[in-house]
Coordinates of C-alpha atoms in Angstrom, one line a residue:
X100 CA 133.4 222.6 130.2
X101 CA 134.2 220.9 133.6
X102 CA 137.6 218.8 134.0
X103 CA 136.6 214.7 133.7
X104 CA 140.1 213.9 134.7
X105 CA 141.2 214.6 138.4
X106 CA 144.8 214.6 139.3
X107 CA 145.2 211.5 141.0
X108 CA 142.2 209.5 139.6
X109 CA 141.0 208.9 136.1
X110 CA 137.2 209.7 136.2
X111 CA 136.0 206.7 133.8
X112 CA 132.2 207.8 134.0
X113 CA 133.3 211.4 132.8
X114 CA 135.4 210.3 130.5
X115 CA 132.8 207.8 128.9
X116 CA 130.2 210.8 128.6
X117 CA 133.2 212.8 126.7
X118 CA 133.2 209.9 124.5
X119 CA 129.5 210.2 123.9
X120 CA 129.8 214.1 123.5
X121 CA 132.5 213.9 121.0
X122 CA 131.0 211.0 119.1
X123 CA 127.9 213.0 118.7
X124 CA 129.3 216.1 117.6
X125 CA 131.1 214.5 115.0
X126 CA 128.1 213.0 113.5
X127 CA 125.9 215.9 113.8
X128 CA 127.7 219.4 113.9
X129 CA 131.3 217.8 112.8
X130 CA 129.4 216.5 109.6
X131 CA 128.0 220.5 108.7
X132 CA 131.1 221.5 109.0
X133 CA 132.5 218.6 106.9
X134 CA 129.8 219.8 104.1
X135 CA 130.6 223.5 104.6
X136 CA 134.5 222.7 104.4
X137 CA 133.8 220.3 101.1
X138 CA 131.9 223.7 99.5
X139 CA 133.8 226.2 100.2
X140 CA 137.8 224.8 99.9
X141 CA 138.6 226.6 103.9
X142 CA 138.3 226.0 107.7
X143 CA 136.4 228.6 109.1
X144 CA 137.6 230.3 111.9
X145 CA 134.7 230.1 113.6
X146 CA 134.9 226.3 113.1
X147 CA 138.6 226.5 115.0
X148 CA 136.6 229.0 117.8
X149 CA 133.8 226.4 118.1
X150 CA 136.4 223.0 118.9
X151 CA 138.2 225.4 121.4
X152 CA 135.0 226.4 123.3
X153 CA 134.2 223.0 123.7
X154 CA 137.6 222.3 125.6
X155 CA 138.3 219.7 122.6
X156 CA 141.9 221.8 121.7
X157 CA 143.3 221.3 125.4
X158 CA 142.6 217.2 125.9
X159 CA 145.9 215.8 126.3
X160 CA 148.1 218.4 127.8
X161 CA 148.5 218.8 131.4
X162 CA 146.5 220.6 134.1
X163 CA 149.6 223.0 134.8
X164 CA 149.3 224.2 131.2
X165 CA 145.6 224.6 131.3
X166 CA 144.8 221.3 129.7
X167 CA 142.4 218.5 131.4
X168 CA 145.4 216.0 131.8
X169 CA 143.9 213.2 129.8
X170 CA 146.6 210.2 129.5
X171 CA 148.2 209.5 126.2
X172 CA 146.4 205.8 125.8
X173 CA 142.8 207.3 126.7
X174 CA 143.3 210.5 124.7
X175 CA 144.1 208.4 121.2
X176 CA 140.0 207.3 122.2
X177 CA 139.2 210.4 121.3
X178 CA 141.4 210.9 118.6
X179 CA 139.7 207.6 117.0
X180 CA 136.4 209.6 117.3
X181 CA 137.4 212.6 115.7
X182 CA 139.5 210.4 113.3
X183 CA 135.9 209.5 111.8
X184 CA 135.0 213.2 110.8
X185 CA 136.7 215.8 108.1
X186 CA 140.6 214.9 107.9
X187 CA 140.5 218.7 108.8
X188 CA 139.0 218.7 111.4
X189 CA 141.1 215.4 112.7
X190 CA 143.7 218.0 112.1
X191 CA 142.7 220.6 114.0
X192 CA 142.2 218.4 117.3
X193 CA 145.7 216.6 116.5
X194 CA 147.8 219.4 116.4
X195 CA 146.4 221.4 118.8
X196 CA 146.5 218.3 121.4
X197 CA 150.6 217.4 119.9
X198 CA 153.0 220.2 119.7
X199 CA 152.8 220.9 123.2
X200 CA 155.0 218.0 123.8
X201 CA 157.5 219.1 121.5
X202 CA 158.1 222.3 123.3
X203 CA 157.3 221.9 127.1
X204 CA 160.2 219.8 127.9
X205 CA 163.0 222.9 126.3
X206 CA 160.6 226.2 126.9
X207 CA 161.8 229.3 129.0
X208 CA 159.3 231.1 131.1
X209 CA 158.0 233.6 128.1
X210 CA 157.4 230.3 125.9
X211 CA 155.6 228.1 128.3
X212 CA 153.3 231.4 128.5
X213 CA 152.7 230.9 124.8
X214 CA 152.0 227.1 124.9
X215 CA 149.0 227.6 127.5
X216 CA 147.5 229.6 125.0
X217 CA 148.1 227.4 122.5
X218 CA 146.8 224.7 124.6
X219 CA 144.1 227.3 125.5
X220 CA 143.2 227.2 121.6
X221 CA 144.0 230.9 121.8
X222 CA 147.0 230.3 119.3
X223 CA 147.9 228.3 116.8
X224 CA 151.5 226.5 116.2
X225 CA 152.2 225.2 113.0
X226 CA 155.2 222.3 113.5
X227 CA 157.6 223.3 110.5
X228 CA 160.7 220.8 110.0
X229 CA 159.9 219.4 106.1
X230 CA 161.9 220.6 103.6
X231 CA 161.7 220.6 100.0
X232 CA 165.6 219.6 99.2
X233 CA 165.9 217.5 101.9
X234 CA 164.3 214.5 104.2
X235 CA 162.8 215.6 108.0
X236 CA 165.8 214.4 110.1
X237 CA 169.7 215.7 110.5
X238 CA 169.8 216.3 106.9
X239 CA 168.1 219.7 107.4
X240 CA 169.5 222.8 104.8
X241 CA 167.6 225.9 106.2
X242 CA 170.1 227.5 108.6
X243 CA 170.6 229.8 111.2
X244 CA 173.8 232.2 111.5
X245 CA 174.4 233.7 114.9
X246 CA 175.3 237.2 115.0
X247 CA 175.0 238.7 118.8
X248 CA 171.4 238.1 120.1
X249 CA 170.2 237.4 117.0
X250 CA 170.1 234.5 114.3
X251 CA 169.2 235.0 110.8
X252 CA 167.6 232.6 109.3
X253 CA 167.7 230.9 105.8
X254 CA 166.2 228.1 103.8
X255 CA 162.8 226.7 102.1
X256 CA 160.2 225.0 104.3
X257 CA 157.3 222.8 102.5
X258 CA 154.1 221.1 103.3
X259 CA 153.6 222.9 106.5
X260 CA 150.5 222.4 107.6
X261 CA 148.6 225.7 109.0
X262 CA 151.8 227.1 108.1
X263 CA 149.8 230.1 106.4
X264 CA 147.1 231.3 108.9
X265 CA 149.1 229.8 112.1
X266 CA 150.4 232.4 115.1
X267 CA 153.7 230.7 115.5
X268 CA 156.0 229.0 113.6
X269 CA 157.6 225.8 115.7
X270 CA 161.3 226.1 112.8
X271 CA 163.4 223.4 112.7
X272 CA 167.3 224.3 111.2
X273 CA 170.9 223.9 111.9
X274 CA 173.5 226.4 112.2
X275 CA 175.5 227.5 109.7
X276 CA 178.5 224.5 108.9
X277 CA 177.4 222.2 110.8
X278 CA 176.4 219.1 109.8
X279 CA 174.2 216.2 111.6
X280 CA 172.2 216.3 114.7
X281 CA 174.5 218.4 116.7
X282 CA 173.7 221.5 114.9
X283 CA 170.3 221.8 115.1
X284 CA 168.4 224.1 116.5
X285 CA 164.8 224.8 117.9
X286 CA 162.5 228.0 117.1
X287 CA 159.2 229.4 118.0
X288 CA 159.0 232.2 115.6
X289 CA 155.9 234.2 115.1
X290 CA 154.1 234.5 112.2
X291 CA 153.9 238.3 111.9
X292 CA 155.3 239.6 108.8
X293 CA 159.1 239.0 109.4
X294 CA 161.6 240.8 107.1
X295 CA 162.9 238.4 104.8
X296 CA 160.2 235.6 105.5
X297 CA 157.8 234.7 102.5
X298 CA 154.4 233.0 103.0
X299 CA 152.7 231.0 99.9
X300 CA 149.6 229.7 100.3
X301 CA 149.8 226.3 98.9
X302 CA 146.6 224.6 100.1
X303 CA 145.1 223.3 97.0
X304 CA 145.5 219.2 97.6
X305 CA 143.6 215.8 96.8
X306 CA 142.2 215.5 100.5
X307 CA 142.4 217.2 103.9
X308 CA 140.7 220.0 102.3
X309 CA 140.0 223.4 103.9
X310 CA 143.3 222.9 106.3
X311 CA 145.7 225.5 104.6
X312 CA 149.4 224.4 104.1
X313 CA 152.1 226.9 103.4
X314 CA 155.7 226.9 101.2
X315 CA 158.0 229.2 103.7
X316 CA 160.8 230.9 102.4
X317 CA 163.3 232.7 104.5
X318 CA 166.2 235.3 103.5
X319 CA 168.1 236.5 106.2
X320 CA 165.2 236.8 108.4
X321 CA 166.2 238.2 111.7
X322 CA 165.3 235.9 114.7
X323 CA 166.0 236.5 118.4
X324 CA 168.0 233.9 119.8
X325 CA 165.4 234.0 123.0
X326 CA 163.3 232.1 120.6
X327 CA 165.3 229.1 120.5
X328 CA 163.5 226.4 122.6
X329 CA 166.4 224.4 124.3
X330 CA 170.2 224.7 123.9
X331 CA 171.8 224.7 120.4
X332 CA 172.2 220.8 119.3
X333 CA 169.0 220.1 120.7
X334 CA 166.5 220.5 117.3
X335 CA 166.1 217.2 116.8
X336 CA 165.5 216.3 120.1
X337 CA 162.7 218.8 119.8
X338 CA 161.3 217.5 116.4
X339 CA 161.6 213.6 117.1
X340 CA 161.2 212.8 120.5
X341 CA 158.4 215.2 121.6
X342 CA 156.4 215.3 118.9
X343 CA 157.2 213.2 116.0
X344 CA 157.0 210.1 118.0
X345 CA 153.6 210.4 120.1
X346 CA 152.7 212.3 116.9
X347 CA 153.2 209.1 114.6
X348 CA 151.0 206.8 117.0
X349 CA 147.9 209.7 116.8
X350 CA 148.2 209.5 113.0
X351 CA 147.8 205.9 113.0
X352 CA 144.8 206.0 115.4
X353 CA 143.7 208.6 112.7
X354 CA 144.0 205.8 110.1
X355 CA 142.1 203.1 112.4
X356 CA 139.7 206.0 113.2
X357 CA 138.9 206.9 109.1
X358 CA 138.6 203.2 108.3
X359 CA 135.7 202.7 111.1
X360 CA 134.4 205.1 109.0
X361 CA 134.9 203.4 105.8
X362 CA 134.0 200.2 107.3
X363 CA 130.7 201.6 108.2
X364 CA 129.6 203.5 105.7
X365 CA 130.5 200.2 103.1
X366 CA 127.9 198.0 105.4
X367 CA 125.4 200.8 105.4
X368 CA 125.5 200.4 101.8
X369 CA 125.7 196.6 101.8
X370 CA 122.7 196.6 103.6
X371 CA 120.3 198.9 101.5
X372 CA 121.5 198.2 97.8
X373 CA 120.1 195.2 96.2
X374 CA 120.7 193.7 92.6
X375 CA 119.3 190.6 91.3
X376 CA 116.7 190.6 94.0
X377 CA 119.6 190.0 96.8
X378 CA 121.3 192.8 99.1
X379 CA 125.2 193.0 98.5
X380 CA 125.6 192.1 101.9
X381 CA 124.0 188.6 101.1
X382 CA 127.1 187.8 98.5
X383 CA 130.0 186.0 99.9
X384 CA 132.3 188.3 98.2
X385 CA 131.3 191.2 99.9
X386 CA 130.9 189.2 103.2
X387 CA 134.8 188.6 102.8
X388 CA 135.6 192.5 102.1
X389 CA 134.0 193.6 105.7
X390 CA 135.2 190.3 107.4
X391 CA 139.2 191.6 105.9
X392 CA 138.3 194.9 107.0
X393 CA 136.9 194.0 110.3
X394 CA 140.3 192.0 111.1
X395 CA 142.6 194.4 109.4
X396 CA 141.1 197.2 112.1
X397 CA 141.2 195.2 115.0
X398 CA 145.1 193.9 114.2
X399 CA 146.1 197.3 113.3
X400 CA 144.1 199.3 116.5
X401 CA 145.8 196.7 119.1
X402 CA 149.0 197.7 117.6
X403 CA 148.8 201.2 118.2
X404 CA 147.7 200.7 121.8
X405 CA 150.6 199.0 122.1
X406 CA 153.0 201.4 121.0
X407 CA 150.8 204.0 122.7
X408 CA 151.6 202.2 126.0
X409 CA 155.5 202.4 125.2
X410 CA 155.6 205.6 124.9
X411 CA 153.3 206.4 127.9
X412 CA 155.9 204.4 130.3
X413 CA 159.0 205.4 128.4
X414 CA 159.9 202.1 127.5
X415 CA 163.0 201.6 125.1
X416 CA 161.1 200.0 121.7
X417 CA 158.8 203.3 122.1
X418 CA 160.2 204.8 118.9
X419 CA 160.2 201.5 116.8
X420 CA 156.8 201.0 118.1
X421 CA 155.3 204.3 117.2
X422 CA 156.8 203.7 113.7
X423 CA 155.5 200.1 113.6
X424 CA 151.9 201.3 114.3
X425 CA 151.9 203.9 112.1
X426 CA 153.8 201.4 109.4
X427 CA 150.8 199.1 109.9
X428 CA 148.0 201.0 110.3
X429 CA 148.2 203.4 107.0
X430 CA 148.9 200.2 105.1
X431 CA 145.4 198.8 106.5
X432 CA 143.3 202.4 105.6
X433 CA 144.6 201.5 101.6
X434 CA 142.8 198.5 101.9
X435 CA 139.7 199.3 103.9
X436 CA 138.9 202.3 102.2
X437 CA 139.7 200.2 99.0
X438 CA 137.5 197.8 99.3
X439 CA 134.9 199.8 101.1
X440 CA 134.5 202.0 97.8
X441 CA 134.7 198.4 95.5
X442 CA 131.7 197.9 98.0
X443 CA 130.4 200.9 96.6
X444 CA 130.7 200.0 93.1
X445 CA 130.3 203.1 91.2
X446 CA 128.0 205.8 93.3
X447 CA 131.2 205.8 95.4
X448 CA 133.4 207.4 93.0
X449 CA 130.9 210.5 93.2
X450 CA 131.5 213.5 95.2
X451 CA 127.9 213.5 96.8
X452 CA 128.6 209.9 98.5
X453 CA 130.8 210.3 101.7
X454 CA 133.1 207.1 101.0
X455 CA 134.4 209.6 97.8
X456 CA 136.0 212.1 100.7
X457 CA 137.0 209.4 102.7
X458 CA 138.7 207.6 100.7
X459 CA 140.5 211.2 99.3
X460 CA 141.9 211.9 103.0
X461 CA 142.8 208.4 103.7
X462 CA 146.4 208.9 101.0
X463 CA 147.1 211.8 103.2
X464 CA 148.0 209.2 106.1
X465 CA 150.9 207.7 103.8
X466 CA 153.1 210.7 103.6
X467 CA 151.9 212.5 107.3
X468 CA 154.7 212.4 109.4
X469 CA 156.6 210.6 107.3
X470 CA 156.5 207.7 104.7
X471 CA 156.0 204.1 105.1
X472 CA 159.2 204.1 103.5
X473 CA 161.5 206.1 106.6
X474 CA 159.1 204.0 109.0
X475 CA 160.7 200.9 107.7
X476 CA 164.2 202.2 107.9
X477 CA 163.2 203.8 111.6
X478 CA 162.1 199.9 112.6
X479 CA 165.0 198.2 110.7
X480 CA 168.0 200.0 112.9
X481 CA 166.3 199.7 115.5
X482 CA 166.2 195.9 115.2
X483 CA 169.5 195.4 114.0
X484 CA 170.5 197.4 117.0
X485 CA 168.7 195.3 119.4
X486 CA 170.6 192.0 117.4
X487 CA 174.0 193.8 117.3
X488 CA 173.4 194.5 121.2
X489 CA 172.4 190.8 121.8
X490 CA 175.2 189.5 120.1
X491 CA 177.6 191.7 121.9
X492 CA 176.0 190.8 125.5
X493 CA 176.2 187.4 124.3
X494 CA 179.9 186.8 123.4
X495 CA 180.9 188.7 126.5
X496 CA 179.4 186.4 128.5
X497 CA 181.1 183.9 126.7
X498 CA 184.5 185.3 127.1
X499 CA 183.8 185.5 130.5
X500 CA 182.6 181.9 131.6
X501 CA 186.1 181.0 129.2
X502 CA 188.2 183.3 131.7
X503 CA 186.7 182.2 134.9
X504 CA 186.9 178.5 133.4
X505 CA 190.8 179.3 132.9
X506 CA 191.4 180.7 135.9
X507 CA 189.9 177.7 137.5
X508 CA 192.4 175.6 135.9
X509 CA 195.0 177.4 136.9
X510 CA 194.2 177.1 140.7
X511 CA 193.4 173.3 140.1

């Protein structure tokens, strides 16, 4: 497929017929797939080959890593699209077009060679930082222990999605007796068979089905400290600021995505079932579900765009933001896809109705990259922060207008 971006000028007409493209594949060959994946419980490889040979794993990253350069804002477009297919399939496009950013910023020479053929769609990365015991943040328990030029790794990862059938292994940890940020530490690890590493396929879940998710245990697993991405102390920086964030605002255009989909399956419906000799979408009550839903989108899409545009121009309520959006947004899905299967009344309970998956994959957005409930406490220091830093701004000026107004005096 040809570039639609150039390097100095964004190529609108292209990048509307990419639009098109995707929006029709996800309605035609996105939805086989979506009925294949339903069937059989697994994402075909050849599904993975098919989005890489359309160019749709290698949207967002840059040219000089092989990808077509697409900016953040535009690129969450397409996300919305794909949003509106198979959760795994959303997943595929998400990942593959996210943990780029995580590593580019920290990655030696040999690395960067592995994350153009991950951006490539050659390889797959599987981000792995949650932990059983622990939260997704400096409280991390796996650990490394440095011995030469090598670390050897300990500790229990969870919920790791293509953590089972992924090439690499993007490993979060701290060094041994360390606590905090300051100890953490960055790894791409390959998923070949390491001693002491054990893989359990763990992919049997509510929604999101056919995307495999792995428990990973490690026991003194032998990594080369050539694989750390970054300096020592700089895990978190890895985790949070390169993907976690951006990350956070593509799973809440996920969530506006899934409930377009929601939203238009319930009219569909509204339309074309009738009882009492009136269409549902003649009652008042069901008028007032889609005009809820229709607001609840719109509020919650404008709000990602925001903190899309934070994070695109670095701007300091980026990370707030991105947690804001994501706050929102997954709290909008539960009631659109709520009310969208209500709509339904009870063919939408059944498997064969589409609405029954959708609404399965939609709880997946309430726990990806983390819960509402960190999102709050993510938003809530950072807004005490901002007050705290006010306040202080505030009564320094004060003290200072009092010692010019003294020294005044004085001269007087």
């Amino acid at each position: 497929m040809s570039d639609t971006v150039s390097d100095t000028r964004f190529d609108e007409a292209a990048f509307q017929s990419l639009k098109s493209e995707i929006d029709a594949w996800v309605r035609g060959p996105g939805e086989v797939w979506a009925e294949r994946i339903e069937a059989e419980g697994d994402v075909p490889r050849a599904l993975y080959e098919e989005l890489r040979d359309l160019g749709y794993m290698s949207l967002a990253a840059p040219r000089e890593l092989g990808g077509r350069g697409i900016p953040f804002t535009r690129y969450l477009e397409l996300m919305e699209i794909f949003s509106r297919s198979h959760a795994s399939i959303r997943m595929l496009a998400h990942v593959n077009n996210g943990t780029w950013r995580a590593m580019e910023p920290f990655a030696n020479d040999v690395q960067r060679e592995v994350i153009k053929k991950s951006v490539a769609g050659d390889v797959l990365v599987a981000f792995t930082l949650t932990e059983a015991t622990a939260g997704t943040g400096a409280d991390l328990r796996s650990t490394v222990r440095r011995e030469g030029d090598t670390y050897y790794l300990n500790g229990e990862k969870h919920l790791i999605t293509f953590g089972v059938k992924c090439d690499y292994w993007l490993l979060f940890a701290r060094l041994e007796g360390t606590t905090g940020q300051n100890g953490t530490v960055a790894l791409l690890v390959p998923n070949t068979g390491l001693p002491g590493a054990e893989v359990i396929d763990d992919s049997v879940t509510m929604g999101v089905r056919g995307t495999d998710h792995a428990i990973l245990r490690f026991t003194d697993t032998p990594v080369p400290v050539s694989a750390r991405l970054g300096d020592e102390g700089d895990g978190l920086k890895v985790a949070l600021g390169g993907f976690l964030l951006p990350s956070r605002v593509s799973v809440a255009m996920s969530c506006v995505g899934l409930a377009e989909r929601a939203q238009e399956l319930a009219i569909h419906y509204a339309l074309k079932r009738e009882t009492f000799g009136k269409k549902l979408a003649e009652r008042p009550v069901i008028q007032a579900y889609l005009a809820e839903n229709y607001a609840d989108i719109a509020a919650a899409r404008a709000l990602v765009f925001e903190a899309a545009r934070a994070f695109e121009n670095g701007a300091p309520d980026a990370g707030p933001l991105s947690s804001a959006s994501k706050m929102i947004a997954v709290d909008m899905l539960t009631r659109v896809t709520d009310k969208a299967l209500q709509i339904h009344g009870g063919q939408g309970y059944w498997h064969r109705n589409p609405i029954e998956r959708v609404y399965r994959d939609a709880r997946a957005q309430r726990f990806e990259e983390g819960t509402n409930e960190i999102q709050k406490t993510i938003v809530a220091r950072a807004v005490l922060a901002e007050a705290a830093a006010t306040a202080a701004a505030l009564k320094a000026e004060a003290a200072a207008g009092e010692e010019a107004q003294l020294e005044a005096e004085v001269q007087a």
